[in-house]
Tab-separated table of C-alpha atoms and ligand atoms in Angstrom:
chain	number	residue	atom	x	y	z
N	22	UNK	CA	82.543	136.115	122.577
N	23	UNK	CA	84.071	132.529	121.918
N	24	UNK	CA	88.228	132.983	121.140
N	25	UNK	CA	89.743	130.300	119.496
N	26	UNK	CA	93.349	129.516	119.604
N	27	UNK	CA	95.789	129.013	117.276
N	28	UNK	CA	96.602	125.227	118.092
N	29	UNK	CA	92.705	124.542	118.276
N	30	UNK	CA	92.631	126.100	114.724
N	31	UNK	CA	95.543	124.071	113.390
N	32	UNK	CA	93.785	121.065	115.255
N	33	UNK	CA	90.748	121.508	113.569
N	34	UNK	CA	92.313	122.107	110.280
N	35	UNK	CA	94.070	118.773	110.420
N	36	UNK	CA	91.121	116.838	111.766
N	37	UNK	CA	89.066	118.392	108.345
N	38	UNK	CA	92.325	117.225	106.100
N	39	UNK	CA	92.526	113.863	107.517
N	40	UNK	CA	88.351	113.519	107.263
N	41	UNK	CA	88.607	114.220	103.503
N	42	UNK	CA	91.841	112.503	102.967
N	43	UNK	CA	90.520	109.117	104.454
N	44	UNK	CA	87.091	109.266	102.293
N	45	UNK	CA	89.263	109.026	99.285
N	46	UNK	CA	91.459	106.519	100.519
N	47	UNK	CA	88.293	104.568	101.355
N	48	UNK	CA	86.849	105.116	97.844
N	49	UNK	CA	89.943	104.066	96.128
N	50	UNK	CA	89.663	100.891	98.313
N	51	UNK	CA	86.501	100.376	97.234
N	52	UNK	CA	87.003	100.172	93.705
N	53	UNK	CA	90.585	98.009	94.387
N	54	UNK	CA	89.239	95.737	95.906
N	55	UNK	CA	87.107	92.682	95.395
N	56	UNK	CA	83.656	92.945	95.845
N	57	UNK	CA	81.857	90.325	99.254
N	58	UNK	CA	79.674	88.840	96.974
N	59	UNK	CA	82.857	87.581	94.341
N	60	UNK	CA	84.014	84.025	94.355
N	61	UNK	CA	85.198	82.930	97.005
N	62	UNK	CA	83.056	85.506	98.452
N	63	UNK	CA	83.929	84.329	102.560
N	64	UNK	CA	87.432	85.201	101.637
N	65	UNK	CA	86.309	88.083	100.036
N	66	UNK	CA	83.517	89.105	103.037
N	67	UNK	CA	86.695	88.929	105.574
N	68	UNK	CA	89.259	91.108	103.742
N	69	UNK	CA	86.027	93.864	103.707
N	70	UNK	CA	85.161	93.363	107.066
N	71	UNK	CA	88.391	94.209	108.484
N	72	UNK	CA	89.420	96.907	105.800
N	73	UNK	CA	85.935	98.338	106.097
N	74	UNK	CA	86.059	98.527	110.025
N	75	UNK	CA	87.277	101.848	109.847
N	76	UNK	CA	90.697	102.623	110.687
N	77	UNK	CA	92.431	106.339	110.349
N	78	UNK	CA	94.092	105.640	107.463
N	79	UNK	CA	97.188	107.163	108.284
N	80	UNK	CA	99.999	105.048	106.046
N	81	UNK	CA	98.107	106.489	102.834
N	82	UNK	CA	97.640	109.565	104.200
N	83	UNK	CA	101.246	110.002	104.883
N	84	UNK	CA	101.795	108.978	101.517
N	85	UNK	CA	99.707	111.656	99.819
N	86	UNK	CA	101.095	113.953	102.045
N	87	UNK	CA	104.743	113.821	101.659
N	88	UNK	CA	104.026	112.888	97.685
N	89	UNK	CA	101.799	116.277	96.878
N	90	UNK	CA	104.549	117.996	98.627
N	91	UNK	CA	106.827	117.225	96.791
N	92	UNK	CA	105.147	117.672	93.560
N	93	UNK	CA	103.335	114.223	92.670
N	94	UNK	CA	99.962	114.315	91.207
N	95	UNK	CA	97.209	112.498	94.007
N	96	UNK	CA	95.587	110.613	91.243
N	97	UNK	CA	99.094	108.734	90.485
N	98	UNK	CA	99.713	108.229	94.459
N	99	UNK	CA	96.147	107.016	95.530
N	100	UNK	CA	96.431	103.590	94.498
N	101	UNK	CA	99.654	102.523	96.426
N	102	UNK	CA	98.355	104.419	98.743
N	103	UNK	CA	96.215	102.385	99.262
N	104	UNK	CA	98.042	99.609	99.008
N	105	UNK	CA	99.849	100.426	102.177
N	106	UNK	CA	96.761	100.366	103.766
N	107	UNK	CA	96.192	97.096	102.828
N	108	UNK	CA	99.290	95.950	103.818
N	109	UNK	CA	98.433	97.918	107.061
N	110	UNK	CA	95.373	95.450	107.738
N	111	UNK	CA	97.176	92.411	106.871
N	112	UNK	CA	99.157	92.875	109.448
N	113	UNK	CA	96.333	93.989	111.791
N	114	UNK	CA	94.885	90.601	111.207
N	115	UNK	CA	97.364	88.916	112.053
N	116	UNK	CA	98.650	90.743	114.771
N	117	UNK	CA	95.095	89.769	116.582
N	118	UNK	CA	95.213	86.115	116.026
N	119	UNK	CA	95.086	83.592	118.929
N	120	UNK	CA	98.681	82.742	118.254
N	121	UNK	CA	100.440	86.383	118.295
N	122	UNK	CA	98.393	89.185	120.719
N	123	UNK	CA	94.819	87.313	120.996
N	124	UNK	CA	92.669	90.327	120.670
N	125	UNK	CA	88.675	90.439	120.295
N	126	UNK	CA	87.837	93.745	119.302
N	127	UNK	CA	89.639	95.706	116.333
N	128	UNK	CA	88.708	99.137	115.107
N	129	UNK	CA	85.165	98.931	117.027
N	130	UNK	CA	84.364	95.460	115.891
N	131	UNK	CA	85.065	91.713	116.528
N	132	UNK	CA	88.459	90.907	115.252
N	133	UNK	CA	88.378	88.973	111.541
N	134	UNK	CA	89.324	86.325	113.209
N	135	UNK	CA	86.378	85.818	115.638
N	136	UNK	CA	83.714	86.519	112.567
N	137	UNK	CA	85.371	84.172	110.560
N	138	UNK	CA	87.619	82.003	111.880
N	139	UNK	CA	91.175	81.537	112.490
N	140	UNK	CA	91.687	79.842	108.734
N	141	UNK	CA	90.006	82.671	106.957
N	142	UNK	CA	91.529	85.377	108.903
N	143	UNK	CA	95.102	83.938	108.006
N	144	UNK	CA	94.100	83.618	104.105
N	145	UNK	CA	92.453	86.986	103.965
N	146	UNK	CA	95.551	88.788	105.567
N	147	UNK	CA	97.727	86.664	102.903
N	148	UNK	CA	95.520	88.031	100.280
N	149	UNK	CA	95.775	91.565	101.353
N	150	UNK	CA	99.548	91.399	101.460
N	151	UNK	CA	99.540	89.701	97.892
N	152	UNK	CA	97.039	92.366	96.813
N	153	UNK	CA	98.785	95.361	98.160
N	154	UNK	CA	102.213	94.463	96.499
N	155	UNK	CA	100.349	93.584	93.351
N	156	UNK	CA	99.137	97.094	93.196
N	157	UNK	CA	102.398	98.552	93.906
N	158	UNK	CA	103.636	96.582	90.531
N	159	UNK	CA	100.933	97.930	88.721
N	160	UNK	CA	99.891	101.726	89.427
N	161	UNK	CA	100.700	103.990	88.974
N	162	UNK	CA	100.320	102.936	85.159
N	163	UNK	CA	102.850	104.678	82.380
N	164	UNK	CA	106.198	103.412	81.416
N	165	UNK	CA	107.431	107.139	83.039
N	166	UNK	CA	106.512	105.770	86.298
N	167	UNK	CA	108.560	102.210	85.386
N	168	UNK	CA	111.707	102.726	87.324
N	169	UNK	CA	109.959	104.533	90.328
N	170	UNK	CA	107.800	101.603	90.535
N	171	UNK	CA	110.719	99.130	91.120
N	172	UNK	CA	112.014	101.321	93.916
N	173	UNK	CA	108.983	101.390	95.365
N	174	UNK	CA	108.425	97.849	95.677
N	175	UNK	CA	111.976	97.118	96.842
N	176	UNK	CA	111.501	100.074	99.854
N	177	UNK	CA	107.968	98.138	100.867
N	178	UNK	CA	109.085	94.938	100.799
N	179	UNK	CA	112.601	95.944	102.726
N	180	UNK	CA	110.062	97.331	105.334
N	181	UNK	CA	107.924	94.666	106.169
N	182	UNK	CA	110.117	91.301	105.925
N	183	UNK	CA	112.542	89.873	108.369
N	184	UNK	CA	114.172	93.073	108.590
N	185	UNK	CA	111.604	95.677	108.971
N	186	UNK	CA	108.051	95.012	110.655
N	187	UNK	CA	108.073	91.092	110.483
N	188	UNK	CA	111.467	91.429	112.045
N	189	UNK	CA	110.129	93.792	114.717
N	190	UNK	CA	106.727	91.582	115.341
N	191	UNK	CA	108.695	88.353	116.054
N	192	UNK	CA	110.976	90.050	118.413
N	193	UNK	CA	107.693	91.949	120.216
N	194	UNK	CA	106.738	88.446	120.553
N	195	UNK	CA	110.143	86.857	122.100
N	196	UNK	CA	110.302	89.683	124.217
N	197	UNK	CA	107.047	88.901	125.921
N	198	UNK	CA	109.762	86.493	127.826
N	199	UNK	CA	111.818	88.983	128.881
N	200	UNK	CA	111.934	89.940	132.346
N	201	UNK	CA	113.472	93.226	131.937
N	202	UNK	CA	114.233	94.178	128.338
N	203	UNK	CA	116.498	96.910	127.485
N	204	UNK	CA	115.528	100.543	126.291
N	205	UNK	CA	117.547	99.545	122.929
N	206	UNK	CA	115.449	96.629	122.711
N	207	UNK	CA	112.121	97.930	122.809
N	208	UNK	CA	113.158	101.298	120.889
N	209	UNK	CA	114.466	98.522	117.745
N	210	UNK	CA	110.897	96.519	118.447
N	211	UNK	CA	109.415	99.818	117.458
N	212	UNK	CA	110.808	101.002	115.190
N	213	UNK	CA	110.658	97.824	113.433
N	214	UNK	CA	107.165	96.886	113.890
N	215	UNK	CA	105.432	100.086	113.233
N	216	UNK	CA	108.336	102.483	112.163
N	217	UNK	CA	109.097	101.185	109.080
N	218	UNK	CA	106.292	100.390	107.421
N	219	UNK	CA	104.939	104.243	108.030
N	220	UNK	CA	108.701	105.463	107.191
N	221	UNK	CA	107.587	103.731	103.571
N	222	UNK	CA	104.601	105.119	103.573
N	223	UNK	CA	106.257	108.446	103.173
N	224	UNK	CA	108.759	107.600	101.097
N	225	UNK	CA	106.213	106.151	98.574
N	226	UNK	CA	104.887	108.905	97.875
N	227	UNK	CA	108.624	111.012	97.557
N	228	UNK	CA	109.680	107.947	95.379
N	229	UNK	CA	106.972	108.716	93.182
N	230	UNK	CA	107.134	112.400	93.399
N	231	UNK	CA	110.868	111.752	91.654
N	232	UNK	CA	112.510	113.037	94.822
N	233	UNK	CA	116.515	113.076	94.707
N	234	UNK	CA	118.033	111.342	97.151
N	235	UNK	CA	118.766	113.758	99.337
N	236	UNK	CA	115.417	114.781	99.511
N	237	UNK	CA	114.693	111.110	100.417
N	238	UNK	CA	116.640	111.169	103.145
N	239	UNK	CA	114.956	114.210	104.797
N	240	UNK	CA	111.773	112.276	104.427
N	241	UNK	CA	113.436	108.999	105.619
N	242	UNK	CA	114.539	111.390	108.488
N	243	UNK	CA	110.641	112.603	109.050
N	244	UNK	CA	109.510	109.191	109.083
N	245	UNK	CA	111.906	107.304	111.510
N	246	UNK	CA	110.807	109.546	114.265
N	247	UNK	CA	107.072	109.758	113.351
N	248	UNK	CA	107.076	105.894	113.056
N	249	UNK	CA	108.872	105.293	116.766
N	250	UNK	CA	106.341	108.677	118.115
N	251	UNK	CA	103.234	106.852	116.480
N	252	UNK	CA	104.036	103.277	118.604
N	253	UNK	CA	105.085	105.477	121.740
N	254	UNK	CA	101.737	107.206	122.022
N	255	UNK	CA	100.303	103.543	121.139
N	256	UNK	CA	101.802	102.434	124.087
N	257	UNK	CA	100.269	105.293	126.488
N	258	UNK	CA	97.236	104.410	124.867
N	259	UNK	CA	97.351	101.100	125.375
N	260	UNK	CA	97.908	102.138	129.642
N	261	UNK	CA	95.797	105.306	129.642
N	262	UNK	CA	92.200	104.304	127.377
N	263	UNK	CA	89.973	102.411	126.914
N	264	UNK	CA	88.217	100.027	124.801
N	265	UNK	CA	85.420	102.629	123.798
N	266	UNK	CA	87.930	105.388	122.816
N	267	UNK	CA	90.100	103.246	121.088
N	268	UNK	CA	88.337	100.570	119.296
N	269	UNK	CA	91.020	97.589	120.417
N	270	UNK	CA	91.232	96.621	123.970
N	271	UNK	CA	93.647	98.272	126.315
N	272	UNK	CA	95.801	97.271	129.369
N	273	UNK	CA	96.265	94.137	126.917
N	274	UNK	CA	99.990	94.930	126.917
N	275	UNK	CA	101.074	94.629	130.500
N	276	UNK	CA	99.255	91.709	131.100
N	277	UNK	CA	100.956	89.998	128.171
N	278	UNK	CA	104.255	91.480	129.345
N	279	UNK	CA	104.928	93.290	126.059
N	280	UNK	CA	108.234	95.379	125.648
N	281	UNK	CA	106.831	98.978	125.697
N	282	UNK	CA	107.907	102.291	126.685
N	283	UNK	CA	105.632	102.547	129.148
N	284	UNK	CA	106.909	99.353	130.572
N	285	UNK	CA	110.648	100.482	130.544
N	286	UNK	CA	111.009	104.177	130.592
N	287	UNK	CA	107.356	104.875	132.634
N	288	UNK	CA	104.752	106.943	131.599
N	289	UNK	CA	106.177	110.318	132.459
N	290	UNK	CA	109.400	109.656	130.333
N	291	UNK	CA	107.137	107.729	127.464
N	292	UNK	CA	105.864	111.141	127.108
N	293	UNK	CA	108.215	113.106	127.225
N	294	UNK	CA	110.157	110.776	124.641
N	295	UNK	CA	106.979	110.715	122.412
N	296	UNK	CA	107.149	115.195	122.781
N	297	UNK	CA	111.069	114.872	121.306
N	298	UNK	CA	110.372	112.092	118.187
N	299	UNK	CA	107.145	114.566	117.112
N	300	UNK	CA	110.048	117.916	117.782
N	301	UNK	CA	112.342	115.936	115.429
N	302	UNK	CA	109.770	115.254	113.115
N	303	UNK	CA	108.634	118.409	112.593
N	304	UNK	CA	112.113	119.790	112.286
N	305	UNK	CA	112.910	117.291	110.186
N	306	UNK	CA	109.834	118.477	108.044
N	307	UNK	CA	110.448	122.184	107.590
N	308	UNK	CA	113.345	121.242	105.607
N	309	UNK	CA	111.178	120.398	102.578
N	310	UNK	CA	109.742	122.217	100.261
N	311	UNK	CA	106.836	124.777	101.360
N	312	UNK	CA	108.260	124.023	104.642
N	313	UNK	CA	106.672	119.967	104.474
N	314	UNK	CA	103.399	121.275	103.950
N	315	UNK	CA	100.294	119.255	106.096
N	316	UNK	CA	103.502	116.630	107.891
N	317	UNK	CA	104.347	119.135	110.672
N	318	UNK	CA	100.836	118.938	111.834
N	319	UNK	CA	100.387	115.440	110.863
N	320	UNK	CA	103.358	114.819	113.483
N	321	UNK	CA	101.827	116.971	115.982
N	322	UNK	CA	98.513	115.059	115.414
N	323	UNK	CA	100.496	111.594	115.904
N	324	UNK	CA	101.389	113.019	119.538
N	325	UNK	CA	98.441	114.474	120.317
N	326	UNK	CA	95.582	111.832	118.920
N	327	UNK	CA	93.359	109.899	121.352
N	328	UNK	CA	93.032	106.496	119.658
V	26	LIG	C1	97.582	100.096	114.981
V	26	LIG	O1	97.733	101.017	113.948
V	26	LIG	C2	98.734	99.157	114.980
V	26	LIG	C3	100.011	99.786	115.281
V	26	LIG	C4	100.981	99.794	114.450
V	26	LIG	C5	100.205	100.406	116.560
V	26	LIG	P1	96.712	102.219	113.772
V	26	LIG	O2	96.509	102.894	115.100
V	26	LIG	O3	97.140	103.077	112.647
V	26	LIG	O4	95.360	101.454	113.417
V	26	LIG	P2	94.150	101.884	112.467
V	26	LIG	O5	94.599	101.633	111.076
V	26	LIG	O6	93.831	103.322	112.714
V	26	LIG	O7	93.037	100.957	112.866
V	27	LIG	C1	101.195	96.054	116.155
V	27	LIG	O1	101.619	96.532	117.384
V	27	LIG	C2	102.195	96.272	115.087
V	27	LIG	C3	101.753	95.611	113.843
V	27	LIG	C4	100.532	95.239	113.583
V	27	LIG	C5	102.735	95.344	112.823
V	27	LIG	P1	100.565	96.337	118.564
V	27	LIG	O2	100.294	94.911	118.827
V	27	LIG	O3	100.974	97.196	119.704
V	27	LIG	O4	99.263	96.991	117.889
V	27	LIG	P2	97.815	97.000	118.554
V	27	LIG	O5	97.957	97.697	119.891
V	27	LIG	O6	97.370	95.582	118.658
V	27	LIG	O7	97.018	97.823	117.576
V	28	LIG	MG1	101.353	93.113	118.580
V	29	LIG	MG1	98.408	93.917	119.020
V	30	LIG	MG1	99.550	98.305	120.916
């Protein structure tokens, strides 16, 4: 007789949620989006390359999440939803190009980039970032929503410009100079690059649940550490895949002497720092309604995932 454990049960469980989650995040983009054969269809043929690739789809899935949680209906959250994702792949895009990490292979195919060239992979990330804050303007639709939809926007855009991710990119970039950056350093790269635009994520979807502040800041809470956990384990990735598992190439970021964990705490501690962001996550977590629902295990799956 076959036992099964509890944490192979939960891990199951979670891999079924996020299966059926991402199909209708990928439907949704579907009908968002325009179609490859739609003037100017190269343009067009890029943005669904790269979206298209695949990709786990965790941003909008975080946004569901922490939005049915705390209330929101999923047909009013699944188009900014998925307008984080696009934002996601904008910045995926151009985090590949020649000029910033010069990477080949993104989730399991060439980069946009190398289909297209370096002109159209700049103009179809630009159009995915124009694309995804349109959407946030415009769904969901109802004047009830008109307020929440302002906040919204101002917590996305707050998260991605010179002070969030954009912020954190350029400074992953300096950095590469560096000959021995600082645990503060790398832990603000982090949580700048990555953290914040998954810390919106979340909050999207408690914005648009009508969440009082307070609840906000639990969620903020939640999605601070999940953010800095999700680059951590990046960064172990990054030293302990490969190419096949993970769809990108690894060992790219010591031999473009990138600020990571790895780098400046060593594997061991990496992991053990990775364990105590998911802990505080999922603390963080059971402080919400129905104890947070799916985003305990969706932090434990952030720890535990394999590319
Ligand atoms: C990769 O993000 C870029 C980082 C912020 C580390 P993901 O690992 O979520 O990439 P996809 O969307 O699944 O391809
Ligand atoms: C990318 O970080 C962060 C953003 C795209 C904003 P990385 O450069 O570590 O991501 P990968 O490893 O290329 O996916
Ligand atoms: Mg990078
Ligand atoms: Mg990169
Ligand atoms: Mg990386």
């Amino acid at each position: 007789m076959t036992t099964t454990s509890g944490t192979e049960t939960v891990a199951r469980d979670v891999a079924a949620f996020l299966a059926r989650r991402r199909a209708d995040v990928d439907r949704e983009l579907e009908r968002l989006l325009p179609a490859g054969d739609e003037w100017p269809s190269q343009l067009h043929r890029a943005i669904r390359h790269s979206v298209f690739a695949g990709g786990k789809r965790l941003r909008p899935i975080l946004c569901l999440a922490a939005g049915e949680v705390l209330g929101a209906r999923t047909e009013d959250l699944i188009a900014p939803a998925c307008g984080l994702e696009m934002i996601h792949t904008y910045s995926l895009i151009h985090d590949d190009l020649p000029a910033l990490d010069n990477d080949d292979l993104r989730r399991g195919v060439p980069t946009c980039h190398v289909v297209f060239g370096e002109a159209t992979a700049i103009l179809a990330g630009d159009s995915l970032l124009t694309h995804g804050l349109g959407i946030f303007a415009s769904h969901p639709r109802g004047e009830r929503f008109a307020a929440a939809k302002v906040r919204v926007l101002e917590t996305v855009v707050d998260a991605i410009g010179t002070r969030g991710m954009i912020g954190g990119q350029a400074a992953d970039l300096e950095a590469e100079n560096e000959a021995a950056p600082t645990a503060e350093l790398v832990a603000k790269i982090h949580e700048n690059k990555t953290g914040r635009l998954m810390c919106a994520s979340l909050l999207v979807g408690a914005i648009l649940a009508g969440a009082s502040e307070e609840t906000l800041s639990i969620v903020d809470l939640y999605g601070r550490r999940i953010g800095l956990a999700f680059q951590i384990k990046d960064d172990l990735l990054d030293v302990e895949s490969d190419a096949a598992t993970l769809g990108k190439a690894s060992g790219k970021d010591a031999a473009a002497g990138k600020a990571t964990f790895p780098g400046v705490w060593g594997v061991d501690k990496s992991r053990q720092l990775l364990s105590e962001n998911v802990a505080a996550a999922v603390e963080a977590a059971s402080a919400l309604p129905g104890g947070g629902g799916v985003l305990p295990d969706l932090a434990r799956f952030v720890g535990s995932r394999t590319s």
